[in-house]
Amino acid sequence: AIQMTQSPSSLSASVGDRVTISCRASEGIRNVLAWYQQKPGKAPKLLIYAASSLQSGVPSRFSGSGSGTDFTLTISSLQPEDFATYYCLQDYSYPYTFGQGTKLEIK
Amino acid sequence: QVQLVQSGAEVKKPGASVRVSCQVSGYSFTDYYIHWVRQTPGQGLEWMGWINPDTGRTKYAQKFEGRVTMTRDTSINTAFMELSRLRGDDTAVYYCAFISSFDHWGQGALVTVTS
């Protein structure tokens, strides 16, 4: 199975900060990667698909980049509602696998 | 609007089976594969497999092969996930979802396995 390694596992930041979360695949997955946001007690919500395509309705401060094995989610200017846990997902090959998550907390 | 409504929380003993349902509305049931994903404190998010509601074809993660069965009933627009031979580490929230840009998830169903 392809392993997805996210870094950091947790991150403290302030409103207005620029934040970057990384995800590394154990083997190449082209651009078949998605980013999800999850808040406590809620289902994950899709932010980015195909590594860099912004999901409809998601604010433009979210962006994704990367291809092959290294991927990045960037939030350009943190808003209070962005404090949550973020996961990457590869759906390139079976079994689909998620990263372990990055918890974004208020500094 | 599109909705995926799951069955309620369950408490099961080790060795038992659990069946979680996922009733969908607001779109054509046979248009999108339905995936099952579980979330445990220890393992995070884990993909279990999918079912094609049109044909009934399934694809399971190898980890769950032999223990999981995904089915559907097109007459009631409902998908089912049954997990057998439950263990304590199967305690999790189980979600049905679309893994695609057609992003919709059920509300989750907590399954607790305890003696």
PDB file of N, CA and C in Angstrom, chain A residues 36 38 41-47 49 55 87 89 91 94-100, chain B residues 35 37 39 44-47 50 59 61-62 95 98-103 105-107:
ATOM      1  N   TYR A  36      -8.402  17.293   2.463  1.00  0.00           N
ATOM      2  CA  TYR A  36      -9.650  17.410   3.202  1.00  0.00           C
ATOM      3  C   TYR A  36      -9.422  18.205   4.481  1.00  0.00           C
ATOM      4  N   GLN A  38     -11.218  18.662   8.303  1.00  0.00           N
ATOM      5  CA  GLN A  38     -12.194  18.063   9.210  1.00  0.00           C
ATOM      6  C   GLN A  38     -12.249  18.833  10.515  1.00  0.00           C
ATOM      7  N   GLY A  41     -16.265  16.289  15.299  1.00  0.00           N
ATOM      8  CA  GLY A  41     -17.627  15.789  15.213  1.00  0.00           C
ATOM      9  C   GLY A  41     -18.251  15.877  13.831  1.00  0.00           C
ATOM     10  N   LYS A  42     -17.478  16.275  12.843  1.00  0.00           N
ATOM     11  CA  LYS A  42     -18.005  16.431  11.480  1.00  0.00           C
ATOM     12  C   LYS A  42     -17.265  15.521  10.515  1.00  0.00           C
ATOM     13  N   ALA A  43     -17.903  15.257   9.371  1.00  0.00           N
ATOM     14  CA  ALA A  43     -17.246  14.494   8.316  1.00  0.00           C
ATOM     15  C   ALA A  43     -16.199  15.368   7.634  1.00  0.00           C
ATOM     16  N   PRO A  44     -15.204  14.732   7.033  1.00  0.00           N
ATOM     17  CA  PRO A  44     -14.235  15.505   6.235  1.00  0.00           C
ATOM     18  C   PRO A  44     -14.930  16.255   5.106  1.00  0.00           C
ATOM     19  N   LYS A  45     -14.293  17.364   4.725  1.00  0.00           N
ATOM     20  CA  LYS A  45     -14.800  18.203   3.643  1.00  0.00           C
ATOM     21  C   LYS A  45     -13.683  18.375   2.620  1.00  0.00           C
ATOM     22  N   LEU A  46     -14.011  18.143   1.352  1.00  0.00           N
ATOM     23  CA  LEU A  46     -13.012  18.251   0.294  1.00  0.00           C
ATOM     24  C   LEU A  46     -12.649  19.709   0.013  1.00  0.00           C
ATOM     25  N   LEU A  47     -11.346  19.971  -0.009  1.00  0.00           N
ATOM     26  CA  LEU A  47     -10.848  21.309  -0.343  1.00  0.00           C
ATOM     27  C   LEU A  47     -10.240  21.360  -1.739  1.00  0.00           C
ATOM     28  N   TYR A  49      -8.789  18.804  -5.118  1.00  0.00           N
ATOM     29  CA  TYR A  49      -8.688  17.501  -5.761  1.00  0.00           C
ATOM     30  C   TYR A  49      -7.725  17.622  -6.942  1.00  0.00           C
ATOM     31  N   GLN A  55     -11.933  22.865  -5.016  1.00  0.00           N
ATOM     32  CA  GLN A  55     -13.315  22.391  -4.990  1.00  0.00           C
ATOM     33  C   GLN A  55     -14.267  23.587  -5.005  1.00  0.00           C
ATOM     34  N   TYR A  87      -6.195  16.521   6.124  1.00  0.00           N
ATOM     35  CA  TYR A  87      -5.727  15.213   5.669  1.00  0.00           C
ATOM     36  C   TYR A  87      -5.497  15.227   4.170  1.00  0.00           C
ATOM     37  N   LEU A  89      -5.208  12.586   0.830  1.00  0.00           N
ATOM     38  CA  LEU A  89      -5.705  11.278   0.408  1.00  0.00           C
ATOM     39  C   LEU A  89      -5.177  10.981  -0.982  1.00  0.00           C
ATOM     40  N   ASP A  91      -5.907   8.636  -4.122  1.00  0.00           N
ATOM     41  CA  ASP A  91      -6.831   7.684  -4.728  1.00  0.00           C
ATOM     42  C   ASP A  91      -6.294   7.275  -6.088  1.00  0.00           C
ATOM     43  N   TYR A  94      -5.110   1.202  -5.201  1.00  0.00           N
ATOM     44  CA  TYR A  94      -5.745   0.557  -4.056  1.00  0.00           C
ATOM     45  C   TYR A  94      -4.704  -0.081  -3.139  1.00  0.00           C
ATOM     46  N   PRO A  95      -4.936  -0.019  -1.836  1.00  0.00           N
ATOM     47  CA  PRO A  95      -6.039   0.687  -1.164  1.00  0.00           C
ATOM     48  C   PRO A  95      -5.787   2.195  -1.104  1.00  0.00           C
ATOM     49  N   TYR A  96      -6.837   2.979  -1.277  1.00  0.00           N
ATOM     50  CA  TYR A  96      -6.690   4.414  -1.072  1.00  0.00           C
ATOM     51  C   TYR A  96      -6.171   4.630   0.345  1.00  0.00           C
ATOM     52  N   THR A  97      -5.313   5.613   0.519  1.00  0.00           N
ATOM     53  CA  THR A  97      -4.726   5.844   1.833  1.00  0.00           C
ATOM     54  C   THR A  97      -4.682   7.332   2.158  1.00  0.00           C
ATOM     55  N   PHE A  98      -4.945   7.611   3.426  1.00  0.00           N
ATOM     56  CA  PHE A  98      -4.920   8.969   3.952  1.00  0.00           C
ATOM     57  C   PHE A  98      -3.604   9.223   4.682  1.00  0.00           C
ATOM     58  N   GLY A  99      -3.211  10.481   4.720  1.00  0.00           N
ATOM     59  CA  GLY A  99      -2.169  10.873   5.636  1.00  0.00           C
ATOM     60  C   GLY A  99      -2.689  10.814   7.067  1.00  0.00           C
ATOM     61  N   GLN A 100      -1.797  10.955   8.025  1.00  0.00           N
ATOM     62  CA  GLN A 100      -2.190  10.790   9.436  1.00  0.00           C
ATOM     63  C   GLN A 100      -2.832  12.051   9.995  1.00  0.00           C
TER      64      GLN A 100
ATOM     65  N   HIS B  35     -18.312   4.971  -1.331  1.00  0.00           N
ATOM     66  CA  HIS B  35     -17.154   4.494  -0.583  1.00  0.00           C
ATOM     67  C   HIS B  35     -17.498   4.427   0.892  1.00  0.00           C
ATOM     68  N   VAL B  37     -15.511   4.696   4.592  1.00  0.00           N
ATOM     69  CA  VAL B  37     -14.293   5.155   5.253  1.00  0.00           C
ATOM     70  C   VAL B  37     -14.550   5.106   6.746  1.00  0.00           C
ATOM     71  N   GLN B  39     -13.034   5.972  10.797  1.00  0.00           N
ATOM     72  CA  GLN B  39     -12.119   6.840  11.533  1.00  0.00           C
ATOM     73  C   GLN B  39     -11.989   6.342  12.953  1.00  0.00           C
ATOM     74  N   GLY B  44      -6.616   6.873  12.540  1.00  0.00           N
ATOM     75  CA  GLY B  44      -7.028   7.981  11.684  1.00  0.00           C
ATOM     76  C   GLY B  44      -8.089   7.547  10.697  1.00  0.00           C
ATOM     77  N   LEU B  45      -8.024   8.126   9.487  1.00  0.00           N
ATOM     78  CA  LEU B  45      -8.994   7.809   8.443  1.00  0.00           C
ATOM     79  C   LEU B  45      -8.506   6.613   7.637  1.00  0.00           C
ATOM     80  N   GLU B  46      -9.424   5.683   7.392  1.00  0.00           N
ATOM     81  CA  GLU B  46      -9.057   4.433   6.728  1.00  0.00           C
ATOM     82  C   GLU B  46     -10.105   4.106   5.670  1.00  0.00           C
ATOM     83  N   TRP B  47      -9.668   3.965   4.428  1.00  0.00           N
ATOM     84  CA  TRP B  47     -10.570   3.595   3.344  1.00  0.00           C
ATOM     85  C   TRP B  47     -10.841   2.108   3.376  1.00  0.00           C
ATOM     86  N   TRP B  50     -15.362   0.297  -1.934  1.00  0.00           N
ATOM     87  CA  TRP B  50     -16.491   0.949  -2.586  1.00  0.00           C
ATOM     88  C   TRP B  50     -17.442  -0.077  -3.168  1.00  0.00           C
ATOM     89  N   LYS B  59     -15.196  -3.297  -4.470  1.00  0.00           N
ATOM     90  CA  LYS B  59     -13.741  -3.340  -4.336  1.00  0.00           C
ATOM     91  C   LYS B  59     -13.451  -3.090  -2.875  1.00  0.00           C
ATOM     92  N   ALA B  61     -10.624  -2.964   0.430  1.00  0.00           N
ATOM     93  CA  ALA B  61      -9.233  -2.927   0.873  1.00  0.00           C
ATOM     94  C   ALA B  61      -8.854  -4.318   1.370  1.00  0.00           C
ATOM     95  N   GLN B  62      -7.646  -4.733   1.033  1.00  0.00           N
ATOM     96  CA  GLN B  62      -7.224  -6.095   1.384  1.00  0.00           C
ATOM     97  C   GLN B  62      -7.337  -6.351   2.883  1.00  0.00           C
ATOM     98  N   TYR B  95     -18.140   6.057   7.916  1.00  0.00           N
ATOM     99  CA  TYR B  95     -18.760   7.005   6.998  1.00  0.00           C
ATOM    100  C   TYR B  95     -19.008   6.358   5.642  1.00  0.00           C
ATOM    101  N   PHE B  98     -18.697   9.953  -1.137  1.00  0.00           N
ATOM    102  CA  PHE B  98     -18.205   9.946  -2.508  1.00  0.00           C
ATOM    103  C   PHE B  98     -16.769  10.457  -2.477  1.00  0.00           C
ATOM    104  N   ILE B  99     -15.849   9.708  -3.003  1.00  0.00           N
ATOM    105  CA  ILE B  99     -14.453  10.131  -3.058  1.00  0.00           C
ATOM    106  C   ILE B  99     -14.228  10.706  -4.447  1.00  0.00           C
ATOM    107  N   SER B 100     -14.589  11.941  -4.627  1.00  0.00           N
ATOM    108  CA  SER B 100     -14.486  12.588  -5.933  1.00  0.00           C
ATOM    109  C   SER B 100     -14.814  14.060  -5.729  1.00  0.00           C
ATOM    110  N   SER B 101     -14.799  14.817  -6.822  1.00  0.00           N
ATOM    111  CA  SER B 101     -15.186  16.220  -6.703  1.00  0.00           C
ATOM    112  C   SER B 101     -16.677  16.363  -6.383  1.00  0.00           C
ATOM    113  N   PHE B 102     -17.435  15.309  -6.554  1.00  0.00           N
ATOM    114  CA  PHE B 102     -18.833  15.262  -6.079  1.00  0.00           C
ATOM    115  C   PHE B 102     -18.761  14.861  -4.609  1.00  0.00           C
ATOM    116  N   ASP B 103     -18.434  15.847  -3.782  1.00  0.00           N
ATOM    117  CA  ASP B 103     -18.032  15.571  -2.403  1.00  0.00           C
ATOM    118  C   ASP B 103     -19.210  15.625  -1.448  1.00  0.00           C
ATOM    119  N   TRP B 105     -20.712  13.413   2.136  1.00  0.00           N
ATOM    120  CA  TRP B 105     -20.465  12.387   3.138  1.00  0.00           C
ATOM    121  C   TRP B 105     -21.717  12.198   3.999  1.00  0.00           C
ATOM    122  N   GLY B 106     -21.861  10.991   4.520  1.00  0.00           N
ATOM    123  CA  GLY B 106     -22.860  10.777   5.541  1.00  0.00           C
ATOM    124  C   GLY B 106     -22.402  11.420   6.851  1.00  0.00           C
ATOM    125  N   GLN B 107     -23.273  11.370   7.830  1.00  0.00           N
ATOM    126  CA  GLN B 107     -22.972  12.008   9.115  1.00  0.00           C
ATOM    127  C   GLN B 107     -22.094  11.119   9.997  1.00  0.00           C
TER     128      GLN B 107
END
